[in-house]
PDB file of C-alpha atoms in Angstrom:
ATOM      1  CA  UNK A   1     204.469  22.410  47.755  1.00 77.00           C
ATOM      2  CA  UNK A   2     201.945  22.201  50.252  1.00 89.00           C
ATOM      3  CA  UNK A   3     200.763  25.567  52.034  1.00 96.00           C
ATOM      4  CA  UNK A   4     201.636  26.025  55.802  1.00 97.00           C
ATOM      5  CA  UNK A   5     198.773  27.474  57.841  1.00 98.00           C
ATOM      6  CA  UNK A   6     199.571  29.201  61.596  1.00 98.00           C
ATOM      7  CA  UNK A   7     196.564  27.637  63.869  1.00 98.00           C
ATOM      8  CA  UNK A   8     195.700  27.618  67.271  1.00 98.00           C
ATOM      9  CA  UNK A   9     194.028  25.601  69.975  1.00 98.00           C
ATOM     10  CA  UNK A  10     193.000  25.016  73.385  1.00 98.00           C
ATOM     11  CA  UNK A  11     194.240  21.735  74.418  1.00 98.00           C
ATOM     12  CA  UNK A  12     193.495  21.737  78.460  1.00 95.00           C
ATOM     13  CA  UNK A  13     193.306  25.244  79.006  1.00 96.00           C
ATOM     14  CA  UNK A  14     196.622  26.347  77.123  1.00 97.00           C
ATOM     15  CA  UNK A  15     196.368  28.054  74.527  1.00 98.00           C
ATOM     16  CA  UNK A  16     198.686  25.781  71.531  1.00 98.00           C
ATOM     17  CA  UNK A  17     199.998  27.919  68.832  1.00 98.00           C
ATOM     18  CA  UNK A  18     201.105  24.978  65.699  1.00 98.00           C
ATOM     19  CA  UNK A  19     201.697  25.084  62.363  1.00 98.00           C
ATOM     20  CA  UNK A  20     199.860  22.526  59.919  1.00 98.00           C
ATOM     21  CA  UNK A  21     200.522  21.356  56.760  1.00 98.00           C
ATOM     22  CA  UNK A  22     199.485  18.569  53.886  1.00 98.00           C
ATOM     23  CA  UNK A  23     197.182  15.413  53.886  1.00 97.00           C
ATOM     24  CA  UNK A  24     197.585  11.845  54.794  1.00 97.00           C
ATOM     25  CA  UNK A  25     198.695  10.261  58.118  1.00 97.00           C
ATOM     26  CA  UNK A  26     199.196  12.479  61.216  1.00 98.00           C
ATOM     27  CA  UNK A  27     203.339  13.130  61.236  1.00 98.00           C
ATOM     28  CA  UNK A  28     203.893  15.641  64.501  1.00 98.00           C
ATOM     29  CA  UNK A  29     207.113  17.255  64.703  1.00 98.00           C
ATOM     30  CA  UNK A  30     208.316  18.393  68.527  1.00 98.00           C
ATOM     31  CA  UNK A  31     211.043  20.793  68.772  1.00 98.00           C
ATOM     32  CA  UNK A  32     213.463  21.125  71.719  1.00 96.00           C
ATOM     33  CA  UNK A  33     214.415  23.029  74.215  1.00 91.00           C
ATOM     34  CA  UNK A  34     213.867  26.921  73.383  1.00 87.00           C
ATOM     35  CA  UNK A  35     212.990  25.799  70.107  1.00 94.00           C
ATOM     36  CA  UNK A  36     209.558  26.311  68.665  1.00 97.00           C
ATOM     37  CA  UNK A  37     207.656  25.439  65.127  1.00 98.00           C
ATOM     38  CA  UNK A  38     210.321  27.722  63.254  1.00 97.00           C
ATOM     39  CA  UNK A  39     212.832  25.143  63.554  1.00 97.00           C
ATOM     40  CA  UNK A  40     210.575  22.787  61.560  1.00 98.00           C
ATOM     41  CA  UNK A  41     210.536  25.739  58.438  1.00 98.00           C
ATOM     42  CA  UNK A  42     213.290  24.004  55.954  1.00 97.00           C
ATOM     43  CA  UNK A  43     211.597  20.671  55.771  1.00 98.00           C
ATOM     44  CA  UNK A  44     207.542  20.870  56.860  1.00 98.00           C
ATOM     45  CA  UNK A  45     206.602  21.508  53.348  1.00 98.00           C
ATOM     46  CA  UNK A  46     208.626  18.406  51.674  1.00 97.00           C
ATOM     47  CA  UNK A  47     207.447  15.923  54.939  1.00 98.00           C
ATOM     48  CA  UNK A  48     204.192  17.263  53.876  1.00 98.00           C
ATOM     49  CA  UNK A  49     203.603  16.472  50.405  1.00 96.00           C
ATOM     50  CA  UNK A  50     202.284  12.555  51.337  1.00 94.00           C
ATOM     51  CA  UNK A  51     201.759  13.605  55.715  1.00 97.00           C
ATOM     52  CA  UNK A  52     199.490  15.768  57.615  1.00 98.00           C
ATOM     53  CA  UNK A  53     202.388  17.496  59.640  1.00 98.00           C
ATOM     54  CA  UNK A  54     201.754  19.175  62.942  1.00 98.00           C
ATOM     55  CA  UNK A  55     204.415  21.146  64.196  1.00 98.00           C
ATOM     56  CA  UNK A  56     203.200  22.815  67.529  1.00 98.00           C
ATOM     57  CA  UNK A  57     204.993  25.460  69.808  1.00 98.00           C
ATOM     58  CA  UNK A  58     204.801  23.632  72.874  1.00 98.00           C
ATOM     59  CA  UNK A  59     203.324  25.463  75.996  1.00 97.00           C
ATOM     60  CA  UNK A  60     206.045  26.927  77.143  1.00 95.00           C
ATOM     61  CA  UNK A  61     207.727  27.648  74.378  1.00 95.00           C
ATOM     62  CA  UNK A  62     207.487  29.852  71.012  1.00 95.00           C
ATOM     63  CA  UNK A  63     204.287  31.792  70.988  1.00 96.00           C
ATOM     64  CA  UNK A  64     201.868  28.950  72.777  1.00 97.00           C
ATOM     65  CA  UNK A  65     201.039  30.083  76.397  1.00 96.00           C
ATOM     66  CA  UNK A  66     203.411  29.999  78.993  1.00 95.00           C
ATOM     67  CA  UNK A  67     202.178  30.092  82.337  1.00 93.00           C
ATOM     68  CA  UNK A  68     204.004  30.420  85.887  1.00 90.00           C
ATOM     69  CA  UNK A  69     202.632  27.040  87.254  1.00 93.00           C
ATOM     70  CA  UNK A  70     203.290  24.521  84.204  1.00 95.00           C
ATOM     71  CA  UNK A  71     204.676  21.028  85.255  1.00 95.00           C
ATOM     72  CA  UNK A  72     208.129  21.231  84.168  1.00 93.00           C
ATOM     73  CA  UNK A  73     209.273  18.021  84.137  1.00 96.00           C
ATOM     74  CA  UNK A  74     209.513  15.886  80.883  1.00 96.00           C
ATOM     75  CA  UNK A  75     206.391  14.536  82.434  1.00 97.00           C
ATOM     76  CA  UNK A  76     204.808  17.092  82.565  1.00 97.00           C
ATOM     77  CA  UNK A  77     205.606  17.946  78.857  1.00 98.00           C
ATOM     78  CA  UNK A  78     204.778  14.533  77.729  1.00 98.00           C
ATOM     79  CA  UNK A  79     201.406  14.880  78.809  1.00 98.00           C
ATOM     80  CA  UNK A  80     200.660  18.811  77.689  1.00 98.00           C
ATOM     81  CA  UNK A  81     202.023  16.835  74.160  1.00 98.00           C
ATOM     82  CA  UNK A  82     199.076  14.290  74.806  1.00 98.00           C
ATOM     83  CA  UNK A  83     196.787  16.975  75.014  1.00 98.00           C
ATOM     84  CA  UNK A  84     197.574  18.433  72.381  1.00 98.00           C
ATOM     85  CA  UNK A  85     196.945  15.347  70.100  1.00 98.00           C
ATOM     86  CA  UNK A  86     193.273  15.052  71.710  1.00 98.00           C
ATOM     87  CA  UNK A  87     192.408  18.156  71.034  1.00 98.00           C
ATOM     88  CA  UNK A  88     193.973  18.177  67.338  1.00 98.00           C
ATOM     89  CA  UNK A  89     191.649  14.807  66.589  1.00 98.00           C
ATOM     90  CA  UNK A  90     195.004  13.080  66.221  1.00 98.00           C
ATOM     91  CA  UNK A  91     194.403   9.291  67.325  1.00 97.00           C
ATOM     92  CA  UNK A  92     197.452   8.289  65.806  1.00 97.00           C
ATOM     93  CA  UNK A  93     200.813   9.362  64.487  1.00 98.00           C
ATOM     94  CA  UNK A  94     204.263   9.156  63.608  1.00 98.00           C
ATOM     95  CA  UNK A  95     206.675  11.051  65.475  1.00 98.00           C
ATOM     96  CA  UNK A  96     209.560  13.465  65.751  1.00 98.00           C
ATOM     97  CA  UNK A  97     211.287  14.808  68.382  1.00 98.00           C
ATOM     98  CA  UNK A  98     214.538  16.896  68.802  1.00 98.00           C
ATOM     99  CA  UNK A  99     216.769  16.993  71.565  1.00 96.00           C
ATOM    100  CA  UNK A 100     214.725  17.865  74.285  1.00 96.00           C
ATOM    101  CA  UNK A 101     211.371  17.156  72.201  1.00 98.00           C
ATOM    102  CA  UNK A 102     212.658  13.800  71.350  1.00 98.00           C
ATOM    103  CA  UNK A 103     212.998  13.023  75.293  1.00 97.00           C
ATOM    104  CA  UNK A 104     209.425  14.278  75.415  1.00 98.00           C
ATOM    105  CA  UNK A 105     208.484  11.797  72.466  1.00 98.00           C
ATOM    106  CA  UNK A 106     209.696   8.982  74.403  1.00 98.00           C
ATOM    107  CA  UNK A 107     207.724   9.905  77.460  1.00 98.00           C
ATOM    108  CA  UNK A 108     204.543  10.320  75.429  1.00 98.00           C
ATOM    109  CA  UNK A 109     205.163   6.962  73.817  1.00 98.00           C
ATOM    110  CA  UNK A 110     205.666   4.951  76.976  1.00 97.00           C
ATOM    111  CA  UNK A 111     201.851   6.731  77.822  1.00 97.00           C
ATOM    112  CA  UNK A 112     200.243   5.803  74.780  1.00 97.00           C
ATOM    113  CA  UNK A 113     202.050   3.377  72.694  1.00 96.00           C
ATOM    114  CA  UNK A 114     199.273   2.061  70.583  1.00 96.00           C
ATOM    115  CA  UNK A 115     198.747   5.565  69.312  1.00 97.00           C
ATOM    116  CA  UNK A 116     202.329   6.425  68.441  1.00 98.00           C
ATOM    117  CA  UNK A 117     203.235   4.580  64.373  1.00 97.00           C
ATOM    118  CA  UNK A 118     206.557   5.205  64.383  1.00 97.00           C
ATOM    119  CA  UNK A 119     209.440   7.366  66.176  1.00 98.00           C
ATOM    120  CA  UNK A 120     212.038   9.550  64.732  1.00 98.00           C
ATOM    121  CA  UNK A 121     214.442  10.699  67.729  1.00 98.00           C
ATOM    122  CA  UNK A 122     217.179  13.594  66.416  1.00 98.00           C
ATOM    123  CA  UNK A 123     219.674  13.863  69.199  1.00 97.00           C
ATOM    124  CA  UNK A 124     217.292  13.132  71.559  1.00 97.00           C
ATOM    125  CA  UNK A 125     218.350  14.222  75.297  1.00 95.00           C
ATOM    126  CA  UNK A 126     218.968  11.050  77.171  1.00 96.00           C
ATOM    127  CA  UNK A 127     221.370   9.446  80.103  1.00 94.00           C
ATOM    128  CA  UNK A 128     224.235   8.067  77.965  1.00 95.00           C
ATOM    129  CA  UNK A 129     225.049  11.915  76.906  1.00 93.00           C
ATOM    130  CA  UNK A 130     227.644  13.331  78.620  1.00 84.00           C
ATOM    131  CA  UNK A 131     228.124  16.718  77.110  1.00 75.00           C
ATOM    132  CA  UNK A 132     226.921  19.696  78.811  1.00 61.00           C
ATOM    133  CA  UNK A 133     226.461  18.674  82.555  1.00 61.00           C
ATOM    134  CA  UNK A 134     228.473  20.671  84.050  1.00 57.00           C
ATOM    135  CA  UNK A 135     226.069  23.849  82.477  1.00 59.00           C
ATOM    136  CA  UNK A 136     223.226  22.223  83.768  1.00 57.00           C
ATOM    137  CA  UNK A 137     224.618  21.625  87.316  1.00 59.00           C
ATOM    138  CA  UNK A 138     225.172  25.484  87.061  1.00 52.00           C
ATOM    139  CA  UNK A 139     221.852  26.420  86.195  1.00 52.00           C
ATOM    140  CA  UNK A 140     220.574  23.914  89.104  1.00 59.00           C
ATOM    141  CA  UNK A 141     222.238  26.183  91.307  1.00 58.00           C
ATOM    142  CA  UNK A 142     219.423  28.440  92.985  1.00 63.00           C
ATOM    143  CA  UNK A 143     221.320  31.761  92.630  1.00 55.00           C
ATOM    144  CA  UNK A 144     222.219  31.272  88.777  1.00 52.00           C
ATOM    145  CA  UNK A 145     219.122  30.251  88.229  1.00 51.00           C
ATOM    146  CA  UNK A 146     217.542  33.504  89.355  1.00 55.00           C
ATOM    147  CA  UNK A 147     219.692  35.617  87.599  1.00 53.00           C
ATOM    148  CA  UNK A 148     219.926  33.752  84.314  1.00 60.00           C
ATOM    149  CA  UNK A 149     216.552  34.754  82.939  1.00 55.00           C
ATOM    150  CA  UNK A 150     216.987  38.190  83.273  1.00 57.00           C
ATOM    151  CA  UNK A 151     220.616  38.439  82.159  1.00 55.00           C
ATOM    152  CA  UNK A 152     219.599  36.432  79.134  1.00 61.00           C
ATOM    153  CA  UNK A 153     216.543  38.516  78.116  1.00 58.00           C
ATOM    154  CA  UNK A 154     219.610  41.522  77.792  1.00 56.00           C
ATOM    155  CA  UNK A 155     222.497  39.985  76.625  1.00 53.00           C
ATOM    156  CA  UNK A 156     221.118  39.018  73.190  1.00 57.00           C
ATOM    157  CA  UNK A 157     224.797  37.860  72.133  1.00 54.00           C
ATOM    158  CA  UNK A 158     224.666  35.248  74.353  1.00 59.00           C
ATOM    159  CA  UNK A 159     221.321  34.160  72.083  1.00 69.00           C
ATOM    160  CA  UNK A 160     223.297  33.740  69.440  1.00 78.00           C
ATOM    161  CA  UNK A 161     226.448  32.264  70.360  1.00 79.00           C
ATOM    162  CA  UNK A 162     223.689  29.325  71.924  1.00 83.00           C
ATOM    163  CA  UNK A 163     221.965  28.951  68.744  1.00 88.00           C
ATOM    164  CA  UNK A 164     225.233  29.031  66.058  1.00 91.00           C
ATOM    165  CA  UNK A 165     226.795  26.106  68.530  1.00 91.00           C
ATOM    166  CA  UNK A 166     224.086  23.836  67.534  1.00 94.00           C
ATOM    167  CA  UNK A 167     225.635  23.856  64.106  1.00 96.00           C
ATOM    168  CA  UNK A 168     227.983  21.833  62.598  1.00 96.00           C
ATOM    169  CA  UNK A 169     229.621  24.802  60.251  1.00 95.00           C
ATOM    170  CA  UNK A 170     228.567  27.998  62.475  1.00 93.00           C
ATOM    171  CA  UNK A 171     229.241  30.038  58.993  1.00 92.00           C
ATOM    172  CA  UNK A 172     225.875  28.668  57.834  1.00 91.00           C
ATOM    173  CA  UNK A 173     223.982  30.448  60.388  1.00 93.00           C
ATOM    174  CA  UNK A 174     221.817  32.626  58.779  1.00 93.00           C
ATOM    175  CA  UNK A 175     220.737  36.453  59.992  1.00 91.00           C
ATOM    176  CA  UNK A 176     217.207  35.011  59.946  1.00 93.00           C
ATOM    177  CA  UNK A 177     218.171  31.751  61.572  1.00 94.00           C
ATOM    178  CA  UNK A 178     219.132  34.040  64.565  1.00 90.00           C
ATOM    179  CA  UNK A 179     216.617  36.548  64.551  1.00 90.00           C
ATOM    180  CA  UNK A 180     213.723  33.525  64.167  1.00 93.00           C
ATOM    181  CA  UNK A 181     215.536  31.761  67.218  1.00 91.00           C
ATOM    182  CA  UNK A 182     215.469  34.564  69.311  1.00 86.00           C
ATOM    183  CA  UNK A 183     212.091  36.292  68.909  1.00 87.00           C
ATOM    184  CA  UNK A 184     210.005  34.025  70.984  1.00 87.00           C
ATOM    185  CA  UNK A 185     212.594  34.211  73.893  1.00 80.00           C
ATOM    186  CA  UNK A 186     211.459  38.192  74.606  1.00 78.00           C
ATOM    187  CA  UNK A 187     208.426  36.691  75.630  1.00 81.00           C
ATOM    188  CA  UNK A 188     207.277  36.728  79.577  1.00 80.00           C
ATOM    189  CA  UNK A 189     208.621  33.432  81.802  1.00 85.00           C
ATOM    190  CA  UNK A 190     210.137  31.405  79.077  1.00 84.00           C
ATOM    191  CA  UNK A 191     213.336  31.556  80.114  1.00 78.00           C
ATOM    192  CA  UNK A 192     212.096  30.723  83.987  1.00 83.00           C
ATOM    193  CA  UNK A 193     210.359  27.892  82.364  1.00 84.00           C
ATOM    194  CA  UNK A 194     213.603  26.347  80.733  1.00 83.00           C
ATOM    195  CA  UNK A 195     215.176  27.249  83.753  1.00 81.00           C
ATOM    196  CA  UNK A 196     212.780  24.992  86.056  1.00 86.00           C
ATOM    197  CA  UNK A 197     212.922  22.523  83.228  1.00 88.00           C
ATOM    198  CA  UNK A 198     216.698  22.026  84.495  1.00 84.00           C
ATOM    199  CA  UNK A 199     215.996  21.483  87.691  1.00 84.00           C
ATOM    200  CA  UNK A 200     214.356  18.108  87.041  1.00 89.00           C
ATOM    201  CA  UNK A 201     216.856  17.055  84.860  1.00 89.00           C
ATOM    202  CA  UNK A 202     218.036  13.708  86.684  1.00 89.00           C
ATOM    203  CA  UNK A 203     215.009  12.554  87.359  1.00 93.00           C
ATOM    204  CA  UNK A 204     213.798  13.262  83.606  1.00 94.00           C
ATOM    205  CA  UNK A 205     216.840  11.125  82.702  1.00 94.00           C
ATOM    206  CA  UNK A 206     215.593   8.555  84.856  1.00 95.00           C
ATOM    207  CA  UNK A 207     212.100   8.721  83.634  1.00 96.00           C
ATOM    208  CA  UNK A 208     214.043   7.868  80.329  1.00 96.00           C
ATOM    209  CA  UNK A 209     215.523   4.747  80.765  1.00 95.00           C
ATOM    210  CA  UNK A 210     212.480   3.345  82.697  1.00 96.00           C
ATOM    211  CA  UNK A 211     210.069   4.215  79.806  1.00 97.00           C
ATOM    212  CA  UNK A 212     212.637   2.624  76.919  1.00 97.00           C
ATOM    213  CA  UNK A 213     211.628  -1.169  77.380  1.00 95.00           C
ATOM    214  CA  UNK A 214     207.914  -0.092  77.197  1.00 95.00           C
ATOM    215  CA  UNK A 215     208.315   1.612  73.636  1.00 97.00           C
ATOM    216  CA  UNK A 216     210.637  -1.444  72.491  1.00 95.00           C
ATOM    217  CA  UNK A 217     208.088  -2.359  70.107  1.00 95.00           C
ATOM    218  CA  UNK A 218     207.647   0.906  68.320  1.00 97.00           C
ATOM    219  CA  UNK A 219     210.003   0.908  65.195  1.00 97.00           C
ATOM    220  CA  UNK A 220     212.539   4.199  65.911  1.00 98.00           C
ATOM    221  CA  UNK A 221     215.188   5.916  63.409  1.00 98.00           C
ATOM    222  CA  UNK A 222     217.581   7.875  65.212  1.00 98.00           C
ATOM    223  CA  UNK A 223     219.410  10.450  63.365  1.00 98.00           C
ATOM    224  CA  UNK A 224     222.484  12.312  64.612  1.00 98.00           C
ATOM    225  CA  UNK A 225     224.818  14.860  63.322  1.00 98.00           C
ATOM    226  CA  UNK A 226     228.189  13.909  63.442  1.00 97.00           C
ATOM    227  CA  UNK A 227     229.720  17.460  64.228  1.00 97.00           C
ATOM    228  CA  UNK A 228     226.880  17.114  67.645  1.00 96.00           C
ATOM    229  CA  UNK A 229     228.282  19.176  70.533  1.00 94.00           C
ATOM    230  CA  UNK A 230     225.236  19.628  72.531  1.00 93.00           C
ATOM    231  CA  UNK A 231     223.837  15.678  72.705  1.00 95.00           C
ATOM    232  CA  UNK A 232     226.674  13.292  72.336  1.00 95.00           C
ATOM    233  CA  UNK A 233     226.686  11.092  69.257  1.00 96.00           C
ATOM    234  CA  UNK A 234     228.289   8.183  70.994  1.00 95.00           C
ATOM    235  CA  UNK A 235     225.658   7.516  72.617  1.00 96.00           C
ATOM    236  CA  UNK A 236     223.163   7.032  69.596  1.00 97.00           C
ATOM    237  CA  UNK A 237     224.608   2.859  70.055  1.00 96.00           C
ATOM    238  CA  UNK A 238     224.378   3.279  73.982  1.00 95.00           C
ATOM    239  CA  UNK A 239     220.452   4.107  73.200  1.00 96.00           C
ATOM    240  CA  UNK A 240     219.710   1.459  70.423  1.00 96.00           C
ATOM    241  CA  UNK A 241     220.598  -1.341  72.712  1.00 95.00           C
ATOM    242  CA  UNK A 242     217.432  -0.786  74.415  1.00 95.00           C
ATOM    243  CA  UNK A 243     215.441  -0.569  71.302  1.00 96.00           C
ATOM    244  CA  UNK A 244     215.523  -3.366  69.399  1.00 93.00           C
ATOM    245  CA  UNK A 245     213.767  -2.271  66.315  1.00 94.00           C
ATOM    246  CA  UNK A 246     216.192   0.715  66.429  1.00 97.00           C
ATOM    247  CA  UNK A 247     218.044   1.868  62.808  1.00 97.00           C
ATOM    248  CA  UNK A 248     220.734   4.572  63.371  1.00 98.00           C
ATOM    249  CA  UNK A 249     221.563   7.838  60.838  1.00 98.00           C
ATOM    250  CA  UNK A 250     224.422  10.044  60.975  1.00 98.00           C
ATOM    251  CA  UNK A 251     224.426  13.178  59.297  1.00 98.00           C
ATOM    252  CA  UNK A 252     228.294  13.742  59.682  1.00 96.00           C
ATOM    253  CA  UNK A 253     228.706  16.720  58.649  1.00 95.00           C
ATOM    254  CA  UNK A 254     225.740  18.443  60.681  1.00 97.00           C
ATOM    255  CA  UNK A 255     225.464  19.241  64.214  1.00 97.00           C
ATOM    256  CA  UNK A 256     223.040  19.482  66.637  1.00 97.00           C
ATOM    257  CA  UNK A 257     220.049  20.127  64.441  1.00 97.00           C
ATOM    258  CA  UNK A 258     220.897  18.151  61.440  1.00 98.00           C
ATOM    259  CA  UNK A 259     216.923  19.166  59.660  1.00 98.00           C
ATOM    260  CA  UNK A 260     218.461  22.610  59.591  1.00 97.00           C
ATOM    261  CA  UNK A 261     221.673  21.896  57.981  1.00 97.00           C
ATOM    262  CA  UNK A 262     221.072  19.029  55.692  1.00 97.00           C
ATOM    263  CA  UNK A 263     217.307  19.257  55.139  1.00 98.00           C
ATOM    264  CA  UNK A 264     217.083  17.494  51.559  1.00 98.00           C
ATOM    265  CA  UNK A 265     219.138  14.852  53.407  1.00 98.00           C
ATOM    266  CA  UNK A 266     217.313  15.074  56.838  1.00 98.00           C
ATOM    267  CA  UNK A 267     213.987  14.627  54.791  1.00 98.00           C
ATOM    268  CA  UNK A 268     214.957  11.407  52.756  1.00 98.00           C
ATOM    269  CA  UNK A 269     216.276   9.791  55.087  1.00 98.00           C
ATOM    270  CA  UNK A 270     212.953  10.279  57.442  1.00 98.00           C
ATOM    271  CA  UNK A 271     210.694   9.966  54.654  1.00 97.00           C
ATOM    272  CA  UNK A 272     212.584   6.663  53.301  1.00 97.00           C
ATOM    273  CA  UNK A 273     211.807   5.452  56.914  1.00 97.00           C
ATOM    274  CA  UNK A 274     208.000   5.894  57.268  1.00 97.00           C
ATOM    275  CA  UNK A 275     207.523   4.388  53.896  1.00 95.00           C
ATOM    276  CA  UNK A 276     209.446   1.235  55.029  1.00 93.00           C
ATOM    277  CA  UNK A 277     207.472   0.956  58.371  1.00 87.00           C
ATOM    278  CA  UNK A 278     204.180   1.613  55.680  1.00 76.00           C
ATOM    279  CA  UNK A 279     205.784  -1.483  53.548  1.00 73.00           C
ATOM    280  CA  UNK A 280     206.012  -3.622  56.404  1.00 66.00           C
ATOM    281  CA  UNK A 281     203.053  -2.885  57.509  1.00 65.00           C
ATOM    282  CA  UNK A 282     200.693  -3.835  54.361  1.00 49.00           C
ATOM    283  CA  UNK A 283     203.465  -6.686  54.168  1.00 51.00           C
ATOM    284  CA  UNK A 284     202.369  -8.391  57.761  1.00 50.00           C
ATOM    285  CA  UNK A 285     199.880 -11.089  57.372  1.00 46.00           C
ATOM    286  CA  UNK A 286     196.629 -10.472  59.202  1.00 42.00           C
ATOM    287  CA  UNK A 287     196.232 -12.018  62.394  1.00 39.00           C
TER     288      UNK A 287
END
């Protein structure tokens, strides 16, 4: 298997913590919300054996920099992504995004569409979902959301219970899983950060749906888990009406974070993907 280095960079001023992996075309994996690069740890090394695979911490988030005046929007994120490609020499790239990350991939695709291969969304936040509003109209609210960061950083419970509901089967939630999950949260202003991230949530929604008919082009696998109760998985067909070149995976037995459940399966199914988009691509007569 191929050896996972822990690298850094300045992309913009931020410092970007990432891990890299492998040779071949650029494949960048973007976690989600809270996540970082450890969520990536069950399948970077198979993705790798025929990709070089980027999994950064995004600024923010993990152990990349995280400073008071970042642009939280999805923006904002989209565009601290960006930078991080330019400063990793990565001119172009397939991509995939989780939950909040794969929101993020949709922004950055809309920005720079020739540069983006191919897009793998996992439960990607968008407006069709339904679950969880009424938590994030209650972290909108200005006195929750001032007390939430620091009642999180003591109630470490609460960590957990977040991270074993993104599973399909709880049970499988390792001690590791938990402890890896919660490390980076310690860690000055990230909660704040997710916190202001909230805030913009309806217009990041909007941003959403605007940038879909610009990425219509860009062949996109979604993949769901079936046992979702964070991003709802009805609205997977809700999403692929505005991508035409859309396929659709369900994972039914996973949750929220099906590349941590199933990750033999998650990988196949992404790698059998990016090898059809390669076929199709050598396929296509020359213009």
């Amino acid at each position: 298997m191929p050896a996972v280095s822990d690298r850094c960079l300045q992309a913009n001023g931020l410092r970007i913590r990432f891990w890299q992996a492998g040779s071949g075309p650029a494949l960048v994996l973007v976690h989600g919300l809270l996540g970082y690069s450890f969520s990536w740890r069950g399948v970077i090394t198979s993705l790798a054996q025929d990709r070089e695979v980027f999994a950064p911490d995004m600024p923010g988030a993990g152990f990349s920099e995280c400073r008071a005046d970042l642009d939280c929007s999805l923006l904002g994120a989209a565009r601290r992504l960006l930078g991080f490609l330019d400063a990793a020499g990565i001119h172009s790239c397939d991509l995939i995004g989780s939950s909040y990350g794969g929101a993020t991939s949709i922004l950055l695709t809309g920005l720079i569409p020739s540069r983006i291969r191919s897009l793998v969304l996992v439960s990607p936040a968008n407006p069709w979902s339904k679950i969880g509003r009424k938590r994030l109209t209650l972290l909108r609210n200005p006195a929750i959301a001032l007390l939430f960061p620091q009642a999180a950083r003591v109630v470490h419970p609460m960590h957990r219970y977040f991270v074993r509901r993104m599973w399909g089967d709880p049970r499988l939630v390792t001690a590791e899983t938990l402890d890896g999950y919660v490390r980076p949260l310690l860690q000055p202003r990230i909660f704040e950060h997710a916190v202001k991230t909230v805030r913009t949530w309806r217009a990041d929604m909007e941003e959403i749906e605007s940038a879909l008919p610009k990425i219509a082009d860009v062949p996109t696998l979604l993949v769901w888990g079936g046992k979702d109760r964070v991003v709802d998985p009805a609205s997977a067909e809700l999403m692929a009406r505005h991508l035409p070149r859309a396929r659709i995976a369900v994972l039914q037995r996973a949750g929220h974070l099906p590349y941590e459940e199933c990750p033999e399966e998650f990988c196949r199914i992404v790698r059998d993907f990016l090898c059809d988009i390669s076929a199709a691509d050598i396929a296509r007569p020359a213009r």
